[in-house]
Amino acid sequence: MSLLSLTPEQREIQRTAREFAERELAPHVAQWDRDAHFEPTIVARLAELGFLGMLLPEAHDGLALETSTYLVALEEIAVVDASTAVLMSVHNSLPTQMLLRYGSDAQRARFLAPMARGELLGAFALSEPEAGSDAASLRCQAERDGDDWILSGTKAWVSHGTHAGVILAMARTDHTDARRGAKGISTFIVTPDLPGFSVGKKEDKMGLRASPTVQLTFDQMRVPGDRLVGEEGKGFTYALASLDHGRLGIAAQAIGIARAAYEAAARYATERKQFGKAIGDFQAIQFKLADMATRITAARTLLHAAAAAKDRGERVTRYASMAKLFATETAMWVTTNAVQVFGGYGYVTDYPVERFFRDAKVTEIYEGTSEIQRIVIGRDVLADPSP
Ligand code: CAA
C-alpha cells in the first residue's frame, strides 16, 4: 500500500525492479554482506533492465524516464540490497547527469551510451582524505601541459571505484587564487587506462559491505585536454548541482532500507509471542509500527514532490536536501526501532534487521551529512523564508 499514485509505466518498472531484486539479489545479499563481496555481474543485469540509463535520453540508449519513476525503481532495489541501490544511485544521478548537462557533444557521444549499456560504470570523485564536508578545500591539482592536463592527488570514498570505467573527478586548476574554496575547481573525465591512475585502499565498512568504497590515486596522471568538462573553474558548481540530483537518489535508497526494516518488524510482531500473545497486540509495539509507517510515508511524499519539481525544471537544492535529511534520519530511526522490536534476535545475524541498521547509517553521512543538509536548507531559508 502506498499514498503515491503511480502511472501504469511506473507500476511496470516497480514490478520489474522488485522481481529482479527478489530473484537475483535476495538469495545472495547476506553472503555478499558477510564477505564484503561486490558481484560484478550485477552491472550487466542492471544494464539489461535499462537501470543504468534510466534518466538518459533514448539517443544515448537511455530509458528517458521521469525522476520519480527512477526513484520508484531505486526504492525497490534498496528494499532488498542497499549496496546495489547505491551503485544505481551514484551512476544514474552523478556522472551520467554531469556529462549530460555539462559535457560537450563529443563527450556525451563517446561516454553516455556505453554507460547506459553498462560497459562503463560511472563513479564520482569529489571527496579527499582531508576534504569531506568542506568539499571546496580539495587539494587534487591539475596543471596544464601543452594540450593535456597533469592530475596529482588522492580522491577518497569513491563508491565502486574498483570497477568504474569512467570517473568524474574534481581537481584544482586555478593555483593563482589563494582563496581557499570553490573557485578554480574543474571537472575531468578520468578513465582507469590513464597512466598514473591507480586504485588505493579499500575501506572495511560497517554497512553497505557489498559496495566497494576506495581511494583513487592520480600520480602525475596525464589527462587529454578534451577530458575537461564544461568550463574551467566551474567544476565545483557542477558537482553541487549534480548532488541535488544525487541526494534524491540517496533519499530513495534510505526509504527502501527503512521499508525493509519496517516490513520485517511488522511481520515479526504478528509471529513472536510473549506473555501469551503476539507482541503486536501490545500498544508499545503498535505505536512503533505506526510511527515507522507514518515517517516512511512522509519521507516518500516529500521525496516525490521534490522529484516532480525537478522534472518541472525548478532548482530543488532546498527540497533535495530536505528529502535526503528526512529520509535518511527516518531510515536510521526505523532501523533502530526495528532492531528493538526484534529484541535479542535483532542483534544477531539470524535476521536481516541488523544489516538494515548498519546499512542505514551511511545514508546520514554520504552525499552530505545531515549537518550539511541542514546548512544547505538553513542558508536557503534565510535567503527566502517561504516554506
Ligand atoms: N547548484 C549549483 N550551484 C551551487 C549549488 C547548487 N546546488 N550550491 C552552491 N552552488 C554554487 C554557489 O552559488 C557558489 O557559486 P559562486 O561562487 O559563483 O557564488 C559555489 O557553488 C560554491 O558554493 P558555496 O559558497 O555554498 O560553497 P561552500 O564551500 O560554502 O560549500 C557545502 C557548500 C554545501 C558545504 C558543500 O561543500 C557541500 O555540499 N558539502 C558536502 C559534500 C558532499 O556532499 N560530498 C558528497 C561526496 S560524493 C558521495 O558521497 C557519493 C557517493 O559515493 C555515495
XYZ file of C-alpha atoms and ligand atoms in Angstrom:
441
model
C 0.000 0.000 0.000
C 1.292 3.473 -0.813
C -0.043 7.009 -0.904
C 1.750 7.589 -4.202
C -0.408 7.354 -7.248
C 1.724 5.535 -9.785
C 1.212 5.580 -13.541
C 0.936 2.241 -15.364
C 4.524 2.737 -16.584
C 5.740 3.328 -13.030
C 3.928 0.214 -11.801
C 5.583 -1.817 -14.532
C 9.073 -0.510 -13.666
C 8.360 -1.106 -9.973
C 7.343 -4.700 -10.686
C 10.439 -5.286 -12.839
C 12.727 -3.877 -10.126
C 11.010 -5.897 -7.387
C 11.162 -9.168 -9.320
C 14.811 -8.647 -10.242
C 15.730 -7.820 -6.648
C 13.836 -10.739 -5.135
C 15.014 -13.284 -7.685
C 18.609 -12.246 -8.316
C 19.756 -10.252 -5.294
C 17.823 -11.561 -2.276
C 19.333 -15.084 -2.311
C 22.866 -13.647 -2.078
C 22.749 -10.411 -0.079
C 23.541 -11.877 3.333
C 26.596 -13.710 1.978
C 27.828 -10.710 -0.017
C 27.481 -8.594 3.115
C 29.438 -11.106 5.225
C 32.216 -11.418 2.613
C 32.236 -7.739 1.581
C 31.844 -9.151 -1.922
C 30.943 -6.968 -4.892
C 29.267 -9.057 -7.566
C 30.335 -7.532 -10.910
C 27.730 -9.448 -12.971
C 25.057 -7.231 -11.400
C 26.224 -4.342 -13.580
C 25.339 -6.167 -16.804
C 21.994 -7.320 -15.384
C 21.071 -3.783 -14.310
C 22.025 -2.558 -17.782
C 19.846 -5.216 -19.458
C 16.896 -3.887 -17.480
C 17.746 -0.337 -18.575
C 18.525 0.599 -14.975
C 21.886 2.222 -15.784
C 20.425 4.742 -18.192
C 17.117 5.477 -16.546
C 17.375 9.261 -16.906
C 19.295 9.413 -20.175
C 17.599 10.260 -23.468
C 16.889 7.407 -25.873
C 19.532 8.870 -28.212
C 22.087 7.757 -25.603
C 20.457 4.330 -25.159
C 18.624 5.521 -22.047
C 15.034 4.973 -20.935
C 14.315 8.737 -20.689
C 12.201 8.259 -17.562
C 10.923 10.888 -15.172
C 12.940 11.290 -11.982
C 10.086 9.891 -9.859
C 9.963 6.677 -11.921
C 13.694 6.199 -11.413
C 13.202 6.732 -7.662
C 10.410 4.128 -7.548
C 12.814 1.559 -9.051
C 15.628 2.616 -6.738
C 13.447 2.175 -3.649
C 12.535 -1.380 -4.733
C 16.185 -2.326 -5.205
C 17.130 -0.770 -1.843
C 14.467 -2.808 -0.019
C 16.475 -5.906 -0.905
C 20.036 -4.685 -1.366
C 21.206 -1.223 -0.337
C 24.637 -1.877 -1.893
C 23.190 -2.354 -5.373
C 20.966 0.670 -4.773
C 23.927 2.974 -4.113
C 25.559 1.792 -7.325
C 22.399 2.650 -9.241
C 22.020 5.980 -7.483
C 25.596 7.184 -7.983
C 25.801 6.029 -11.609
C 22.414 7.454 -12.664
C 22.491 10.658 -10.621
C 26.074 11.881 -10.620
C 28.428 11.019 -13.533
C 25.742 10.462 -16.173
C 23.829 13.604 -15.198
C 27.019 15.674 -15.062
C 28.015 14.572 -18.553
C 24.508 15.020 -19.919
C 24.218 18.509 -18.503
C 27.740 19.920 -18.800
C 29.619 17.642 -21.222
C 30.390 18.530 -24.834
C 28.563 16.802 -27.693
C 31.683 14.701 -28.314
C 31.949 13.694 -24.619
C 28.259 12.772 -24.481
C 28.520 10.785 -27.709
C 31.579 8.911 -26.508
C 30.602 8.066 -22.942
C 26.851 8.135 -22.311
C 25.625 5.212 -24.403
C 28.345 2.849 -23.080
C 27.378 3.995 -19.571
C 23.697 3.218 -20.218
C 24.686 -0.187 -21.630
C 26.749 -0.993 -18.533
C 30.015 -1.155 -20.473
C 31.311 1.788 -18.457
C 30.244 2.047 -14.839
C 30.269 5.670 -13.696
C 31.779 6.987 -10.464
C 32.101 10.392 -8.831
C 35.274 11.651 -7.145
C 34.847 14.838 -5.141
C 35.934 13.973 -1.581
C 39.522 13.605 -0.443
C 41.047 12.333 2.805
C 41.204 15.933 4.114
C 38.180 17.321 2.223
C 34.855 15.776 3.228
C 32.062 18.127 4.303
C 34.279 21.049 3.278
C 34.493 19.728 -0.252
C 35.773 23.029 -1.679
C 39.035 22.605 0.256
C 40.073 19.776 -2.063
C 43.764 19.643 -2.964
C 43.963 17.422 -6.037
C 45.937 19.520 -8.546
C 45.504 19.816 -12.290
C 48.271 21.593 -14.216
C 48.263 22.335 -17.920
C 50.961 20.657 -20.025
C 50.526 21.585 -23.661
C 47.070 20.374 -24.667
C 46.944 17.950 -21.750
C 46.414 18.223 -18.020
C 48.539 16.559 -15.359
C 46.469 15.492 -12.334
C 48.034 14.689 -8.960
C 46.277 13.793 -5.735
C 44.155 11.273 -3.896
C 40.367 11.042 -4.012
C 38.534 9.269 -1.184
C 35.272 7.421 -0.511
C 34.700 6.618 -4.171
C 31.766 4.218 -4.456
C 32.508 1.235 -6.750
C 35.762 2.945 -7.750
C 37.271 -0.528 -8.151
C 35.062 -1.260 -11.155
C 34.433 2.207 -12.576
C 35.117 2.717 -16.268
C 34.586 6.462 -16.126
C 35.067 8.754 -13.154
C 34.004 12.384 -12.958
C 36.772 13.876 -10.815
C 37.094 17.360 -9.388
C 40.583 18.940 -9.265
C 42.016 22.402 -8.645
C 43.022 24.186 -11.856
C 43.488 27.735 -10.558
C 46.630 27.911 -8.480
C 46.919 31.699 -8.523
C 43.777 32.155 -6.456
C 44.977 31.792 -2.898
C 41.369 31.935 -1.677
C 40.613 28.519 -0.274
C 37.385 27.419 -1.797
C 35.135 26.724 -4.689
C 36.543 28.947 -7.424
C 39.246 27.353 -9.504
C 37.961 23.774 -9.319
C 37.317 21.956 -12.603
C 35.810 18.611 -13.557
C 37.649 15.959 -15.575
C 36.618 12.687 -17.162
C 39.077 10.135 -15.812
C 39.352 6.582 -17.129
C 41.383 3.822 -15.480
C 43.610 3.362 -18.541
C 45.286 6.746 -17.977
C 48.955 6.396 -16.960
C 49.304 7.272 -13.271
C 45.805 6.094 -12.288
C 45.598 3.548 -9.502
C 43.015 2.174 -7.109
C 44.153 2.504 -3.495
C 42.868 1.472 -0.089
C 39.534 -0.348 0.037
C 37.549 0.652 3.118
C 36.385 -2.024 5.571
C 32.921 -0.668 6.298
C 30.208 -1.143 8.920
C 27.477 -1.400 6.276
C 26.949 -1.390 2.509
C 29.648 -4.016 2.537
C 28.865 -5.289 -0.958
C 29.599 -1.849 -2.385
C 33.372 -1.383 -2.655
C 34.477 2.061 -1.459
C 38.032 3.013 -2.364
C 40.619 5.712 -2.641
C 41.868 6.611 -6.111
C 45.370 7.933 -6.649
C 46.350 10.152 -9.541
C 50.134 10.126 -9.788
C 51.173 12.724 -12.372
C 48.296 11.334 -14.414
C 48.219 12.716 -17.969
C 44.651 13.600 -18.963
C 43.909 14.650 -22.560
C 42.649 18.231 -22.919
C 39.308 17.063 -24.309
C 38.501 15.448 -20.948
C 37.813 18.793 -19.258
C 34.050 19.014 -18.637
C 32.326 22.311 -19.366
C 34.148 25.465 -18.368
C 37.404 25.593 -16.463
C 36.778 26.785 -12.894
C 33.102 25.764 -12.813
C 33.626 22.187 -11.636
C 32.571 22.763 -8.048
C 29.213 24.233 -9.008
C 28.702 21.326 -11.433
C 29.392 18.910 -8.578
C 26.972 20.635 -6.187
C 24.248 20.888 -8.813
C 24.665 17.166 -9.534
C 24.484 16.418 -5.829
C 20.996 17.969 -5.828
C 20.083 15.025 -8.013
C 22.238 12.551 -6.119
C 20.561 13.421 -2.826
C 17.168 12.462 -4.236
C 18.611 9.046 -5.079
C 20.051 8.585 -1.589
C 16.683 9.557 -0.103
C 15.024 6.800 -2.167
C 17.689 4.341 -1.048
C 17.074 5.302 2.593
C 13.310 4.868 2.175
C 13.936 1.395 0.739
C 16.108 0.413 3.708
C 13.521 1.804 6.133
C 10.727 -0.086 4.364
C 12.642 -3.364 4.569
C 13.135 -2.915 8.322
C 9.549 -1.820 8.918
C 8.082 -4.752 6.936
C 10.317 -7.217 8.799
C 9.279 -5.733 12.160
C 5.578 -5.758 11.247
C 5.777 -9.440 10.244
C 7.711 -10.379 13.354
C 5.191 -8.563 15.565
C 2.479 -10.977 14.442
C 4.684 -14.100 14.789
C 6.542 -13.538 18.029
C 4.605 -14.394 21.178
C 5.397 -13.185 24.694
C 3.178 -13.065 27.784
C 0.752 -15.361 25.944
C 0.088 -13.215 22.876
C 1.660 -11.776 19.745
C 3.897 -8.828 20.637
C 1.990 -6.788 18.007
C -1.011 -6.936 20.341
C 0.886 -4.705 22.764
C 0.465 -0.979 22.214
C 4.190 -0.369 22.778
C 4.914 -2.303 19.583
C 1.884 -0.974 17.664
C 2.991 2.597 18.331
C 6.465 1.863 16.975
C 4.967 0.365 13.805
C 2.566 3.294 13.454
C 5.416 5.798 13.738
C 7.535 3.832 11.256
C 4.751 3.756 8.657
C 3.996 7.450 9.170
C 7.605 8.560 8.809
C 8.205 6.400 5.720
C 5.049 7.758 4.076
C 6.036 11.344 4.887
C 9.579 10.837 3.592
C 8.353 9.315 0.324
C 5.769 12.047 -0.197
C 8.383 14.789 0.297
C 10.822 12.994 -1.992
C 8.358 12.590 -4.852
C 7.201 16.200 -4.549
C 10.864 17.267 -4.860
C 11.324 14.947 -7.855
C 8.251 16.407 -9.570
C 9.655 19.922 -9.058
C 12.958 18.773 -10.542
C 11.171 17.397 -13.608
C 9.371 20.745 -13.998
C 12.847 22.250 -14.370
C 12.892 24.005 -10.993
C 16.012 24.301 -8.840
C 15.439 21.847 -5.988
C 18.537 22.346 -3.833
C 16.458 23.042 -0.706
C 13.964 20.245 -1.282
C 16.593 17.666 -2.282
C 18.404 18.399 0.980
C 15.132 18.233 2.949
C 14.201 14.921 1.326
C 17.669 13.468 1.939
C 17.762 14.718 5.542
C 14.299 13.483 6.422
C 14.509 10.148 4.600
C 17.918 9.207 5.961
C 17.068 10.157 9.549
C 13.857 8.176 9.068
C 15.903 5.175 7.919
C 18.115 5.370 10.995
C 15.138 5.776 13.315
C 13.118 2.995 11.717
C 16.003 0.506 11.615
C 16.928 1.280 15.241
C 13.344 0.621 16.317
C 13.067 -2.480 14.137
C 16.054 -3.948 15.999
C 14.220 -3.083 19.228
C 11.046 -4.890 18.076
C 13.158 -7.993 17.409
C 14.906 -7.667 20.788
C 17.893 -10.016 21.085
C 17.078 -11.568 17.701
C 17.518 -8.134 16.137
C 21.072 -8.007 17.387
C 22.250 -11.196 15.704
C 22.699 -12.159 12.077
C 19.856 -14.761 12.049
C 17.546 -11.952 10.919
C 18.405 -9.178 8.436
C 17.412 -6.195 10.606
C 20.940 -5.776 11.971
C 22.116 -5.365 8.351
C 19.405 -2.791 7.639
C 20.556 -0.890 10.737
C 24.209 -0.959 9.597
C 23.282 -0.026 6.012
C 21.084 2.878 7.122
C 23.844 4.700 8.994
C 25.891 5.757 5.989
C 22.896 7.421 4.341
C 23.145 10.094 7.055
C 26.788 10.600 6.098
C 27.482 10.354 2.362
C 26.395 12.835 -0.298
C 26.451 15.384 2.517
C 25.948 14.628 6.213
C 22.709 15.534 7.973
C 24.549 18.553 9.346
C 25.498 19.688 5.809
C 21.880 19.222 4.647
C 20.775 21.495 7.499
C 23.390 24.072 6.407
C 22.100 23.946 2.816
C 18.468 24.261 3.965
C 19.334 26.910 6.546
C 21.162 29.144 4.045
C 18.307 28.762 1.573
C 15.531 29.587 4.018
C 17.419 32.667 5.221
C 17.502 33.872 1.605
C 13.831 33.010 1.082
C 11.924 32.011 4.222
C 8.780 30.821 2.423
C 8.371 27.146 3.366
N 23.746 24.072 -7.588
C 24.530 24.901 -8.324
N 25.459 25.726 -7.775
C 25.597 25.701 -6.443
C 24.817 24.854 -5.620
C 23.864 24.020 -6.236
N 23.105 23.193 -5.516
N 25.174 25.060 -4.330
C 26.119 26.001 -4.341
N 26.387 26.380 -5.615
C 27.381 27.379 -6.063
C 27.304 28.640 -5.241
O 26.369 29.554 -5.783
C 28.723 29.139 -5.332
O 28.928 29.753 -6.580
P 29.523 31.260 -6.675
O 30.857 31.184 -6.005
O 29.587 31.524 -8.132
O 28.548 32.109 -5.924
C 29.559 27.869 -5.359
O 28.672 26.838 -5.798
C 30.112 27.489 -4.007
O 29.041 27.348 -3.107
P 29.208 27.684 -1.564
O 29.832 29.043 -1.410
O 27.891 27.444 -0.908
O 30.303 26.587 -1.140
P 30.797 26.133 0.287
O 32.256 25.935 0.230
O 30.243 27.047 1.358
O 30.189 24.641 0.433
C 28.581 22.987 1.030
C 28.871 24.362 0.414
C 27.080 22.903 0.983
C 29.050 22.877 2.472
C 29.247 21.894 0.160
O 30.635 21.897 0.312
C 28.703 20.524 0.424
O 27.639 20.159 -0.043
N 29.482 19.691 1.192
C 29.161 18.296 1.342
C 29.999 17.483 0.390
C 29.263 16.307 -0.167
O 28.037 16.250 -0.251
N 30.041 15.350 -0.604
C 29.480 14.226 -1.250
C 30.555 13.323 -1.687
S 30.026 12.330 -3.018
C 29.366 10.924 -2.367
O 29.193 10.780 -1.193
C 28.948 9.973 -3.428
C 28.945 8.560 -3.017
O 29.810 7.818 -3.376
C 27.775 7.996 -2.313
